[in-house]
Short mmCIF file of C-alpha atoms and ligand atoms in Angstrom, two decimals:
data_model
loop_
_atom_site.label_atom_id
_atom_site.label_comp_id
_atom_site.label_asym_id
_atom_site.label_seq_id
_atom_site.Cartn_x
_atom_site.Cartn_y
_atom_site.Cartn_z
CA UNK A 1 -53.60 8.75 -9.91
CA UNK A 2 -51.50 6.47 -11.85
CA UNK A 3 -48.15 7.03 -11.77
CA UNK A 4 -47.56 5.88 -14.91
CA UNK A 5 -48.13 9.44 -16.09
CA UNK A 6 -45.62 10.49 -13.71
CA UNK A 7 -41.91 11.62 -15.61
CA UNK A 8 -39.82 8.87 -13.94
CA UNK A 9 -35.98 9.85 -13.05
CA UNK A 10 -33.49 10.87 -15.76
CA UNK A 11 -30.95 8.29 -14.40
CA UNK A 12 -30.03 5.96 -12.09
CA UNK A 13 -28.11 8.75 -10.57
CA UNK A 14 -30.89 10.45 -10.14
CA UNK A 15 -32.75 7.62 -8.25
CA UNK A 16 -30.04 7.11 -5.99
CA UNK A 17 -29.64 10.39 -4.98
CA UNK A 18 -33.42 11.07 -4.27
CA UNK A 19 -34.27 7.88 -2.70
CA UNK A 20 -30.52 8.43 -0.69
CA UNK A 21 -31.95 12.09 0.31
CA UNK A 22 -35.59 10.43 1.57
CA UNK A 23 -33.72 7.77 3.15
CA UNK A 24 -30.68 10.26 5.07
CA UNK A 25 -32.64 12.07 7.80
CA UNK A 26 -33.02 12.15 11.67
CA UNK A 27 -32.77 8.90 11.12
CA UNK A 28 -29.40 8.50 10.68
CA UNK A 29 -28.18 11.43 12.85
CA UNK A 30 -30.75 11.67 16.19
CA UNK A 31 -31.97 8.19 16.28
CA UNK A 32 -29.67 5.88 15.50
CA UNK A 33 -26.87 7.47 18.09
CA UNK A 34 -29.17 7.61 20.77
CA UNK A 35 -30.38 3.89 19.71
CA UNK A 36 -26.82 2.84 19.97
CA UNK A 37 -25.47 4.58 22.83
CA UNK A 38 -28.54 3.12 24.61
CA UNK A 39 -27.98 -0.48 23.46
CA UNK A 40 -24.11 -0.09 24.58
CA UNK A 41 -22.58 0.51 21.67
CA UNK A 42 -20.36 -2.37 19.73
CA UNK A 43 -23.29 -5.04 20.03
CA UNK A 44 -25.94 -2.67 18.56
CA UNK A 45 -23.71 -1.96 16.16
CA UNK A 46 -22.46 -5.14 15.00
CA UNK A 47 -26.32 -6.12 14.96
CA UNK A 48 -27.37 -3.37 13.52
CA UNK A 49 -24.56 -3.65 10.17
CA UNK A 50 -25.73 -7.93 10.03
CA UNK A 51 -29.04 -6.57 9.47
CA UNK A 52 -28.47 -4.03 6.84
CA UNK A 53 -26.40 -6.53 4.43
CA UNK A 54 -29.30 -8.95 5.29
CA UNK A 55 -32.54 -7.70 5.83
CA UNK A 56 -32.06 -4.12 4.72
CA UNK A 57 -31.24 -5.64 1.52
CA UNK A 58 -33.88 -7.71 0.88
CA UNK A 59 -36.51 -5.44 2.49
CA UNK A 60 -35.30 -2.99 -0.23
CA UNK A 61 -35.10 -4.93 -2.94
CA UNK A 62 -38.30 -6.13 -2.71
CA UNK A 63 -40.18 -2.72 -2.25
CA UNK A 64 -38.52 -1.07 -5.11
CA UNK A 65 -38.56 -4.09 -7.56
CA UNK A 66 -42.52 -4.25 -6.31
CA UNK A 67 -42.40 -0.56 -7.11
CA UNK A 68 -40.68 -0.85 -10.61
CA UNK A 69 -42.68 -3.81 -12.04
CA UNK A 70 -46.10 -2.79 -11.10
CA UNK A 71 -45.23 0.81 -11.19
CA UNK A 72 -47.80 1.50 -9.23
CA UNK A 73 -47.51 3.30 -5.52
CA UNK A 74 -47.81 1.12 -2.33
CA UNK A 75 -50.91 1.97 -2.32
CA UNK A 76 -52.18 -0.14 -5.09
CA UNK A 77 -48.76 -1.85 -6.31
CA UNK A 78 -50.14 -5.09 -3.77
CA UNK A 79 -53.63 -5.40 -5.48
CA UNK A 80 -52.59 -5.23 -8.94
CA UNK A 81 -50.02 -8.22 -8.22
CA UNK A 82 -52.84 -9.96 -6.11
CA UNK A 83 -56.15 -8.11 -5.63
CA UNK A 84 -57.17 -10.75 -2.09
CA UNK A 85 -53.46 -8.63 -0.68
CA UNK A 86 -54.39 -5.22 -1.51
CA UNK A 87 -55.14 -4.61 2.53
CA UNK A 88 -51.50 -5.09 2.77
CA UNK A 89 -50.88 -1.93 0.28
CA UNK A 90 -53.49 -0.06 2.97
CA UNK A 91 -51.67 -1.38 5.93
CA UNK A 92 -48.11 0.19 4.99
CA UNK A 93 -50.12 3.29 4.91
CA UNK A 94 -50.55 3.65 8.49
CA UNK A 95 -46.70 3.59 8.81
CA UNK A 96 -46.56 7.24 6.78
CA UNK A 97 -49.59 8.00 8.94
CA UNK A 98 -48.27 7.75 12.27
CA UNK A 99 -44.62 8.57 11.80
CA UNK A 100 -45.62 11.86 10.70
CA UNK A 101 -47.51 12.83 14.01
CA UNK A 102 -43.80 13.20 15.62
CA UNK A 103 -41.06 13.90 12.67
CA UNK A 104 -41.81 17.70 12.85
CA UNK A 105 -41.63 17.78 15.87
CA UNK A 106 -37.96 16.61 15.99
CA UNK A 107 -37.62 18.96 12.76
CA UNK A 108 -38.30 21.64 15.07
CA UNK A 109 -36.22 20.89 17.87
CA UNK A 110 -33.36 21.08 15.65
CA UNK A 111 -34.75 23.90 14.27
CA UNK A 112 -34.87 25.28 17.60
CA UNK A 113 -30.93 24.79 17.97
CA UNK A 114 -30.63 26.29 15.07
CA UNK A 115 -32.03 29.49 15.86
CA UNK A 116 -30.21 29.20 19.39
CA UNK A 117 -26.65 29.25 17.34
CA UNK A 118 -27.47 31.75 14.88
CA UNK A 119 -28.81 34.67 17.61
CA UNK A 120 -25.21 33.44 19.43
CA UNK A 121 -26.48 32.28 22.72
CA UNK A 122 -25.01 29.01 22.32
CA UNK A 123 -23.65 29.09 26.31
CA UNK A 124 -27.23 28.30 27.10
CA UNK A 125 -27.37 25.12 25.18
CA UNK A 126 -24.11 24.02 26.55
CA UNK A 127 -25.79 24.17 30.24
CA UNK A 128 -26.64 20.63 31.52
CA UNK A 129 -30.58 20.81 31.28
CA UNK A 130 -31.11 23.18 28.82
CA UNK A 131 -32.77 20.51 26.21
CA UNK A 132 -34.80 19.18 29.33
CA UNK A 133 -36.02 22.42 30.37
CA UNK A 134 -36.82 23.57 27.21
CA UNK A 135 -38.71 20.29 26.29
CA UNK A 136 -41.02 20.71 29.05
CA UNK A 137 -41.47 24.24 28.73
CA UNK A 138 -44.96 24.52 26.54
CA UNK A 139 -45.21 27.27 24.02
CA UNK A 140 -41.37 26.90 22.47
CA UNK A 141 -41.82 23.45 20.91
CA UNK A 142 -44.92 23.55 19.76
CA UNK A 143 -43.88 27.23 17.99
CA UNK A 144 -40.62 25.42 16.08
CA UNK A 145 -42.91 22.77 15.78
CA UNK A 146 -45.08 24.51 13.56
CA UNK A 147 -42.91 26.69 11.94
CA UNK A 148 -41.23 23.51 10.62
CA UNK A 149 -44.48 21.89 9.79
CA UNK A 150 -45.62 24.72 7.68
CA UNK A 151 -42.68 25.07 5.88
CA UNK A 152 -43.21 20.95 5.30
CA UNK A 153 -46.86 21.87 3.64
CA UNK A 154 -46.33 25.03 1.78
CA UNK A 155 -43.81 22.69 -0.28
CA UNK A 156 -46.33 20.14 -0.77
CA UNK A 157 -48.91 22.70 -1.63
CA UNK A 158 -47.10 24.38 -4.39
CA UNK A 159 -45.59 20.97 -5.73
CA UNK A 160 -41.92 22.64 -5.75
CA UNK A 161 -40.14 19.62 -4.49
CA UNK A 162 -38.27 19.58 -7.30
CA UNK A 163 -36.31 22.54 -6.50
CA UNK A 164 -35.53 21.45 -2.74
CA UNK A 165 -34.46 18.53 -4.41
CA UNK A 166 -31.61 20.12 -6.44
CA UNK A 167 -30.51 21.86 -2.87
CA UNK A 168 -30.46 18.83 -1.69
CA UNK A 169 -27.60 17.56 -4.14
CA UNK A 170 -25.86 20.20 -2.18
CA UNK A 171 -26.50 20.51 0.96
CA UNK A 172 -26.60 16.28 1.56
CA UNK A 173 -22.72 16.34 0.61
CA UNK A 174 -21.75 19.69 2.66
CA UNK A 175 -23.60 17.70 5.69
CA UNK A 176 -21.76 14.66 5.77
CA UNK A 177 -18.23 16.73 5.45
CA UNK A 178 -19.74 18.80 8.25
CA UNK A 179 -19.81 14.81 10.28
CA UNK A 180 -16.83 13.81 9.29
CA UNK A 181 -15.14 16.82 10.74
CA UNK A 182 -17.10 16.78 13.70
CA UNK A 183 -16.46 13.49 14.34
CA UNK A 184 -12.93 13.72 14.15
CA UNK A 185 -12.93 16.48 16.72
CA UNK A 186 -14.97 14.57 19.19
CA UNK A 187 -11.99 11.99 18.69
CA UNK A 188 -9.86 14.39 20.86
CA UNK A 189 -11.99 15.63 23.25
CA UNK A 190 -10.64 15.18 26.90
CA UNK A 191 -12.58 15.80 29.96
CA UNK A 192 -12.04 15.64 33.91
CA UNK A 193 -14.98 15.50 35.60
CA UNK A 194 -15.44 16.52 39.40
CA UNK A 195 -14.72 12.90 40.83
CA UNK A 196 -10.91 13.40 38.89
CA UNK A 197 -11.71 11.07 36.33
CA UNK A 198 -10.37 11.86 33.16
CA UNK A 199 -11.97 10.58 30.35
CA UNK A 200 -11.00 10.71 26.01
CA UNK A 201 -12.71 10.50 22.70
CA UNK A 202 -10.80 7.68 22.21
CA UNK A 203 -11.97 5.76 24.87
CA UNK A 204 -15.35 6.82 23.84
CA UNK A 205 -14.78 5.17 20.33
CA UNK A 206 -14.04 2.22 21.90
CA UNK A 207 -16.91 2.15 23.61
CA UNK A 208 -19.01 2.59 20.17
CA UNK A 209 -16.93 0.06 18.47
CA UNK A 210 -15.90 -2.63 20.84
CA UNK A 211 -18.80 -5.50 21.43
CA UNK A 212 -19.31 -5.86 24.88
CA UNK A 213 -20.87 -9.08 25.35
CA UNK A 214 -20.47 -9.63 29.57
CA UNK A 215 -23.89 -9.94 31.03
CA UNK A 216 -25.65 -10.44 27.72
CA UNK A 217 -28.74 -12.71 28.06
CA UNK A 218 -31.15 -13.71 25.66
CA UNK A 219 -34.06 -11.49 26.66
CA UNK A 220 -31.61 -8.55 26.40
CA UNK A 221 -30.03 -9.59 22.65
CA UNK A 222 -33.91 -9.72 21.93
CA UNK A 223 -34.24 -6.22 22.93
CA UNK A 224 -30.89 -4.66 20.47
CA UNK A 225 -31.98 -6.93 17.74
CA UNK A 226 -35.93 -5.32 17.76
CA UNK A 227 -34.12 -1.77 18.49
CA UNK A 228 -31.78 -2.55 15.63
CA UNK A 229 -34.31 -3.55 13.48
CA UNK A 230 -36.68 -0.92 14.05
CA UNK A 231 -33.70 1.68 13.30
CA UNK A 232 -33.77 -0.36 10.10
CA UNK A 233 -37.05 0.30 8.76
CA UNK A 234 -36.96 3.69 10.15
CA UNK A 235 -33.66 4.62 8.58
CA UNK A 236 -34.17 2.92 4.97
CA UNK A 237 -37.50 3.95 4.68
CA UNK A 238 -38.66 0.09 4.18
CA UNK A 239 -41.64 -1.80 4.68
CA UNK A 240 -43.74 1.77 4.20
CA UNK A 241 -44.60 2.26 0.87
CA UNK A 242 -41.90 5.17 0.05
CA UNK A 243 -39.60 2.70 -1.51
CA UNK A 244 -42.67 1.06 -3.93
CA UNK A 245 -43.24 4.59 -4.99
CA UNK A 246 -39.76 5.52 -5.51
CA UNK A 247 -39.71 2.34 -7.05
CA UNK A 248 -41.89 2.95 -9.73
CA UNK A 249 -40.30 5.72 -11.17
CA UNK A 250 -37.53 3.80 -12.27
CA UNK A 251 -36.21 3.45 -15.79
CA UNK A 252 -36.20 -0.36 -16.76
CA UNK A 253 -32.86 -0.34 -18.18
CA UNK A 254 -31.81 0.78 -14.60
CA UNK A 255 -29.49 -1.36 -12.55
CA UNK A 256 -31.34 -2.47 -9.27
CA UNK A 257 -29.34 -4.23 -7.64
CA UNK A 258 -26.26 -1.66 -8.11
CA UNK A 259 -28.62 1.43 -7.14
CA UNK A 260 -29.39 -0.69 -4.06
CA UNK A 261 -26.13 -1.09 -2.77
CA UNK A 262 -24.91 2.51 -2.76
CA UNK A 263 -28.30 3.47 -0.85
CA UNK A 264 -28.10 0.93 1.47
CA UNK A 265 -23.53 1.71 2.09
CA UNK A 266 -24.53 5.58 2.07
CA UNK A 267 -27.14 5.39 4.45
CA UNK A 268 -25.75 3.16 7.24
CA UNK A 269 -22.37 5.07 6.57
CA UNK A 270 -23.84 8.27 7.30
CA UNK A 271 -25.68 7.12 10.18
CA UNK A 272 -21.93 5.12 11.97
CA UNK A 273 -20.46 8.89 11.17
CA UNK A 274 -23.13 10.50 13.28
CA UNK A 275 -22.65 7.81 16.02
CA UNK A 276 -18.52 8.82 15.96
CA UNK A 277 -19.82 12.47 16.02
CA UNK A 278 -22.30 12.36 19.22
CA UNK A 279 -21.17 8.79 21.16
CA UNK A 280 -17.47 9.57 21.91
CA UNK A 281 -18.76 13.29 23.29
CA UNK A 282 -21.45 11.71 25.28
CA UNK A 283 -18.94 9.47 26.78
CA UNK A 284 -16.17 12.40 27.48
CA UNK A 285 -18.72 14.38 28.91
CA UNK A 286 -20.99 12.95 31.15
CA UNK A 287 -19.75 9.05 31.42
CA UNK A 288 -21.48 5.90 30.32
CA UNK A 289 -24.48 6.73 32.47
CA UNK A 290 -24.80 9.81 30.36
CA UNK A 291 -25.67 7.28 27.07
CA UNK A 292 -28.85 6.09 28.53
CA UNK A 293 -30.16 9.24 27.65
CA UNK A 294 -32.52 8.59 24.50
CA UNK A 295 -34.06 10.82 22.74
CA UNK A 296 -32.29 14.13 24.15
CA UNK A 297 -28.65 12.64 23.05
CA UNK A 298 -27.90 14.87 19.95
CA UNK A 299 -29.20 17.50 21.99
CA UNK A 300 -27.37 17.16 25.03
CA UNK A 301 -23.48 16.43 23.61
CA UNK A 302 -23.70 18.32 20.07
CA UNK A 303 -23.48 21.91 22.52
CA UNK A 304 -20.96 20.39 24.76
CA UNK A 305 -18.85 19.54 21.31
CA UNK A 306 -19.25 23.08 19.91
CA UNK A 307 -18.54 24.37 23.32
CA UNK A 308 -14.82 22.82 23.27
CA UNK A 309 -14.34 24.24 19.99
CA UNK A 310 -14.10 27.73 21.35
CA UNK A 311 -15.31 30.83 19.35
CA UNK A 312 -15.66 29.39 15.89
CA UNK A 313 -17.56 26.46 17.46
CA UNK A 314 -21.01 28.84 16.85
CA UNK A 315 -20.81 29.21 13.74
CA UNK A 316 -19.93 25.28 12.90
CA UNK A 317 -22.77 24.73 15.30
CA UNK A 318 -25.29 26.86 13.51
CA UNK A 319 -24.41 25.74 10.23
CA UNK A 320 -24.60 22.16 11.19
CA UNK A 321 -28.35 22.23 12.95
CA UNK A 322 -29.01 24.40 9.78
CA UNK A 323 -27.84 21.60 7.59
CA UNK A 324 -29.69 18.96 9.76
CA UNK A 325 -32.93 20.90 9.80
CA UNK A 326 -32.59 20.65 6.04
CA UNK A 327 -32.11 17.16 5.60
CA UNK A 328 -34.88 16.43 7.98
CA UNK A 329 -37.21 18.99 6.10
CA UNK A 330 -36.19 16.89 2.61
CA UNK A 331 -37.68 13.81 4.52
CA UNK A 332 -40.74 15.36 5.79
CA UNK A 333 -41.70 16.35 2.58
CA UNK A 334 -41.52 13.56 1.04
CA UNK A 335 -43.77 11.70 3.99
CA UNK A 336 -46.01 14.13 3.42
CA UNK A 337 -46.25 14.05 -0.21
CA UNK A 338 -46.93 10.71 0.25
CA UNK A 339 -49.65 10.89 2.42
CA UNK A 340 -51.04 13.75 0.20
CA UNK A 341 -50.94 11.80 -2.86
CA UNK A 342 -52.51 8.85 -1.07
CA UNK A 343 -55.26 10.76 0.56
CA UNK A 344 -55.75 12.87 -3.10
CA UNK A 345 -56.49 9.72 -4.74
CA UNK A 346 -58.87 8.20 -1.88
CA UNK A 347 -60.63 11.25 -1.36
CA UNK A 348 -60.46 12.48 -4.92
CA UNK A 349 -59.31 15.88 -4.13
CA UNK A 350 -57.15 18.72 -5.02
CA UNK A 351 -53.52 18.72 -4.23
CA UNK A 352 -54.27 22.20 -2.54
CA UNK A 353 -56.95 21.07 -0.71
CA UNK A 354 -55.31 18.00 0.47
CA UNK A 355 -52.27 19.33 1.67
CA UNK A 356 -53.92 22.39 3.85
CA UNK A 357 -56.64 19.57 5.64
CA UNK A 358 -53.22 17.33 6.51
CA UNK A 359 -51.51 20.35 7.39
CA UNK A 360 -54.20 21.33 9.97
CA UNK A 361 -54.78 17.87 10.73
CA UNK A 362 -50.97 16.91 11.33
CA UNK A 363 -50.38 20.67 13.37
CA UNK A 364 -52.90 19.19 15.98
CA UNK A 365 -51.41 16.21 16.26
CA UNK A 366 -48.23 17.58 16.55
CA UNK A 367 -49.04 19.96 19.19
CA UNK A 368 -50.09 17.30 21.00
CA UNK A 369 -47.04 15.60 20.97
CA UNK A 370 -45.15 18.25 22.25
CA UNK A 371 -47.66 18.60 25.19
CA UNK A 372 -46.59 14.90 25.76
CA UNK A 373 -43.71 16.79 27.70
CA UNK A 374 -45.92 18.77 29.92
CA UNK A 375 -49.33 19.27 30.37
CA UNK A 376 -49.93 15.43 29.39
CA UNK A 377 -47.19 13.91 30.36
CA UNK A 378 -47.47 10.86 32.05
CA UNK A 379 -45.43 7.57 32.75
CA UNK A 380 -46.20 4.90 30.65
CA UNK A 381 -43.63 1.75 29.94
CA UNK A 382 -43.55 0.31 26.71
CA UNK A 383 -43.54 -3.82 26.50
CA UNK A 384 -39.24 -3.41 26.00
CA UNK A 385 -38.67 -2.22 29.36
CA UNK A 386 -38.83 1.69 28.48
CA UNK A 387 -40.47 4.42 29.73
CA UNK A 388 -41.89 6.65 27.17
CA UNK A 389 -43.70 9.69 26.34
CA UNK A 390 -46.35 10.71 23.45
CA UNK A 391 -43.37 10.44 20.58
CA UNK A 392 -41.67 7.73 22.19
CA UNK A 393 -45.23 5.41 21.97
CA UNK A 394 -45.66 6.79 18.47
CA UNK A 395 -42.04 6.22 17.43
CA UNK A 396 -42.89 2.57 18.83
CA UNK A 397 -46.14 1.50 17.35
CA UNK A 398 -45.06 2.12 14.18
CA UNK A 399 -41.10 0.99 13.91
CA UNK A 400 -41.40 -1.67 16.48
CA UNK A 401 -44.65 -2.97 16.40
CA UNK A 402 -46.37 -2.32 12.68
CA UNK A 403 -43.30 -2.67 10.73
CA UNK A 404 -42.11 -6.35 11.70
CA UNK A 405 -46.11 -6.61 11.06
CA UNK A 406 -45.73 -5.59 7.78
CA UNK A 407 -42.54 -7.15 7.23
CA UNK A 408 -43.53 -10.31 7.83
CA UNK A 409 -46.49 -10.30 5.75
CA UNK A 410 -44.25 -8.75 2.60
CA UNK A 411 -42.32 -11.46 3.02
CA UNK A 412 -44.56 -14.23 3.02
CA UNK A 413 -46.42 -12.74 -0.08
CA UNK A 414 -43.41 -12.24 -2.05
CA UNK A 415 -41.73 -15.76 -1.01
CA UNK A 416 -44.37 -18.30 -0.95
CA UNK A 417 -47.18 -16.47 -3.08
CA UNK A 418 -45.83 -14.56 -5.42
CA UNK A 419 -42.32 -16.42 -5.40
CA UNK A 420 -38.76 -14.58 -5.24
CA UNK A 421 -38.52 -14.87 -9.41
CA UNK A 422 -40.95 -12.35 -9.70
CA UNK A 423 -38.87 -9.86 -7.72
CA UNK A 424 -35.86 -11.34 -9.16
CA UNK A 425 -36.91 -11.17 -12.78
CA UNK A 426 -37.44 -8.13 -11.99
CA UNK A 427 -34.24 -6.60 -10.69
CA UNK A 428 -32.07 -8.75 -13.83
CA UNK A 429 -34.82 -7.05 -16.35
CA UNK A 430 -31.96 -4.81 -17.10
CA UNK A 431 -29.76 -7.22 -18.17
CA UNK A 432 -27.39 -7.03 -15.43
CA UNK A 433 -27.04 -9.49 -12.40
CA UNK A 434 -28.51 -9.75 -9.60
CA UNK A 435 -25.25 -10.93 -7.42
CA UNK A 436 -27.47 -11.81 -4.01
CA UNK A 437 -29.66 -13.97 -5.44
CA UNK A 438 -29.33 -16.39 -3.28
CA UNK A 439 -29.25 -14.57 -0.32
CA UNK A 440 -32.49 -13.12 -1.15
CA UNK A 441 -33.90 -16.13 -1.56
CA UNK A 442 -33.11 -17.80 1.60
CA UNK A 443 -33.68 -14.73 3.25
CA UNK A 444 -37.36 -13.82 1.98
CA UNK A 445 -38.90 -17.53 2.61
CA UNK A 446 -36.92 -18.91 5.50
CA UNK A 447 -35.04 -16.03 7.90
CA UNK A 448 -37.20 -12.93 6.92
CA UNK A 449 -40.55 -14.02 8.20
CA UNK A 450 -39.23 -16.34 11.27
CA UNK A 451 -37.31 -13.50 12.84
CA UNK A 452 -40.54 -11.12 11.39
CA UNK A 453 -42.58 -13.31 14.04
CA UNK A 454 -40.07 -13.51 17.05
CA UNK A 455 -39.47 -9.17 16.64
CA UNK A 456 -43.45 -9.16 16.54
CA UNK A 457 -44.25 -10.99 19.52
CA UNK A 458 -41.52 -9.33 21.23
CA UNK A 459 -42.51 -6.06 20.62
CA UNK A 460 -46.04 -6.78 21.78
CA UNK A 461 -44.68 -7.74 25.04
CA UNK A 462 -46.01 -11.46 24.69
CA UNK A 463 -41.98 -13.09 24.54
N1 LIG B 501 -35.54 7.47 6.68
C1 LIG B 501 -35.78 8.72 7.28
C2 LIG B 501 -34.69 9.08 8.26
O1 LIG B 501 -33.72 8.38 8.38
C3 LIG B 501 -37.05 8.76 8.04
C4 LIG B 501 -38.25 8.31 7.34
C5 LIG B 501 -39.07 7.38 7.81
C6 LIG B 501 -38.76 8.76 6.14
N2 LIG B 501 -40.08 7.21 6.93
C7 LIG B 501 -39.91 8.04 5.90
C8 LIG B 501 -38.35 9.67 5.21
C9 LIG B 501 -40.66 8.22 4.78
C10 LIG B 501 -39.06 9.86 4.07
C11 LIG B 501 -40.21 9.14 3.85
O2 LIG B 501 -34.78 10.06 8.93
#
């Protein structure tokens, strides 16, 4: 299907808020504390804003202007600029592909919390391995799992995006109030732990703030830049296809370059507020050792925060793994509208149809990740260092590993084959200017693709 048939958005409002809404997800508010915490905090960060003004800029200027001048989807938006470069329209499909194997499953751990704060039982979640225990335990994922994942395809199947969409406008803003406050009330936590040490939010902010650079070598700055980079991708949407289609919606008369600023502020500012939120409490409660926990992290220090709130801290606990349930339900449905509307047009069938094969087809799949915990869990250790389960492998092959792939060939297309005035043209066809011109420029044919290469090979384990 064309999209040119498609009713683009009203405004640029309008853009900005949707592509905001796909971009603000788990993202932003599981992965990138956890990433953070893990990387030591001030270095990741630092690294991790460089890259946003730098390559999160270009990688999403160049996917929407892509988007907006061929108005075509990913899909097909490389082989109508250049049909020999069409494969790489097929290879940013896998991204979609892959990454939805695991998202509802972390839908319906949160989900799961969810449910735990509403029927009040919240002391449970507060105990030390509750998240562990109930990982590994085998029918209670995979049923949160699936309740999450249906709710995910009866959207798609009935097309009524639209209406989540205008919840969204509501919900998105009532979330990040929710992390401010939170935030500011992990700020004051104070903890003694059993050895007499007493330790504050405020040294915990530190901690996520201040760079800490002693025994920093260069395999190890490697490692935070490929972490920070994946976080990147994962947390703008970039490099995938989404932002092409998103992109070719858009009114001409639309200012690019403006829209792309506030997405790219809003979504690294909601993602630093999560890190104030869940770091700091990590820190209070269970030391620096205690941020080497990964994946669990939100899990683990969210209870302990609405645990020191007292009795009201339920209710601000439900509400908030109600609210994140909801913004990671507005980004699984849009991967999997995208991978519906992809497979629709390959396959040449019915929206209907489409959605209720991917639905069966991505249940599996996710069922199998959850087992990842259990029945198949095994150690494996990915190229960085890590060890990692099912999701964790998943998570990897296609932030870490396809995405600098992808990157890197985006980047040499659109600098030294297609040339930045194309995308530049582009982004000043509304008559307004394109203020980082230059910056995109050097960035797309020089620093893009060289660091594209170094991030590839060190994800495969070869550097
Ligand atoms: N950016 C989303 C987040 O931060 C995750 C995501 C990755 C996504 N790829 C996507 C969302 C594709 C929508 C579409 O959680």
């Amino acid at each position: 299907m064309n999209t040119k048939s498609k009713s683009g958005f009203s405004s640029s409002l309008g853009f900005i808020l949707v592509a905001t809404g796909s971009a603000v997800g788990v993202g932003n508010i599981w992965r990138f504390p956890y990433l953070a915490a893990q990387n030591g905090g001030g270095i990741f960060l630092i690294i991790y804003l460089l890259l946003v003004l730098t390559f999160g800029f270009t990688l999403l200027t160049t996917d929407i202007a892509i988007g907006r001048r061929t108005r075509e989807k990913a899909l097909n938006a490389f082989g109508a600029m250049k049909s020999k470069w069409k494969f790489l329209g097929k290879l940013t499909f896998l991204v979609p592909l892959i990454i939805m194997t695991y998202y509802c499953v972390i839908g319906g751990w949160v989900l799961k919390y969810a449910t735990v704060y509403l029927s009040g039982c919240r002391d449970q979640a507060t105990q030390d391995d509750y998240f562990k225990s109930f990982l590994s335990s085998h029918a209670s994922p995979i049923v949160f799992t699936l309740i999450f994942m249906a709710i995910t395809v009866f959207i798609v199947y009935f097309g009524v995006q639209k209406g989540i969409e205008r919840f969204a406008k509501v919900v998105m803003p009532g979330l990040i109030l929710m992390i401010v406050g939170i935030a500011v009330f992990s700020l004051t936590l104070r903890y003694t732990d059993s050895n007499g040490i007493e330790r504050t939010g405020m040294q915990g902010l530190m901690i996520y703030l201040k760079p800490d650079f002693t025994d920093m070598t260069f395999s190890k700055f490697l490692k935070i830049l490929l972490d920070a980079m994946s976080q990147l991708f994962f947390s703008l949407s970039v490099s995938m296809g989404i932002m092409v289609t998103y992109g070719s919606y858009v009114k001409k008369d639309t200012n690019l370059s403006r829209s792309i600023k506030y997405i790219e502020y809003f979504d690294t500012g909601v993602a630093l507020l999560a890190g104030v939120m869940v770091i700091p409490a990590v820190y209070v409660f269970y030391g620096t050792q205690g941020m080497t926990s990964g994946p669990g992290l939100m899990f683990v220090s969210m209870p302990k925060v609405f645990n020191a709130m007292g009795n009201i801290g339920t209710i601000i606990g439900f509400v908030f793994f109600a609210m994140v349930t909801f913004a990671t339900l507005t980004s699984s449905i849009s991967v999997m509208e995208t991978l519906v509307a992809d497979f629709m047009d390959l396959l040449h069938m019915s929206r209907k149809k489409t959605s209720l094969i991917l639905g069966v087809v991505y249940s599996i799949a996710s069922i199998i990740i959850c087992l990842g915990y259990n029945v198949f869990y095994f150690e494996f250790t990915l190229p960085n260092g890590q060890s990692a389960q099912l999701l964790d492998i998943m998570d990897y092959v296609s932030n870490s590993f396809l995405l600098p792939l992808i990157s890197f060939l985006t980047c040499v297309f659109v600098g030294w084959i297609i040339k930045p005035k194309w995308i530049i043209d582009e982004v000043e066809a509304s008559g307004d200017k394109f203020s980082r011109k230059r910056l995109y420029n050097v960035m797309i044919r020089y620093i893009a693709p060289v660091v594209m290469t170094i991030l590839f090979f060190q994800s495969t384990g070869i550097l």
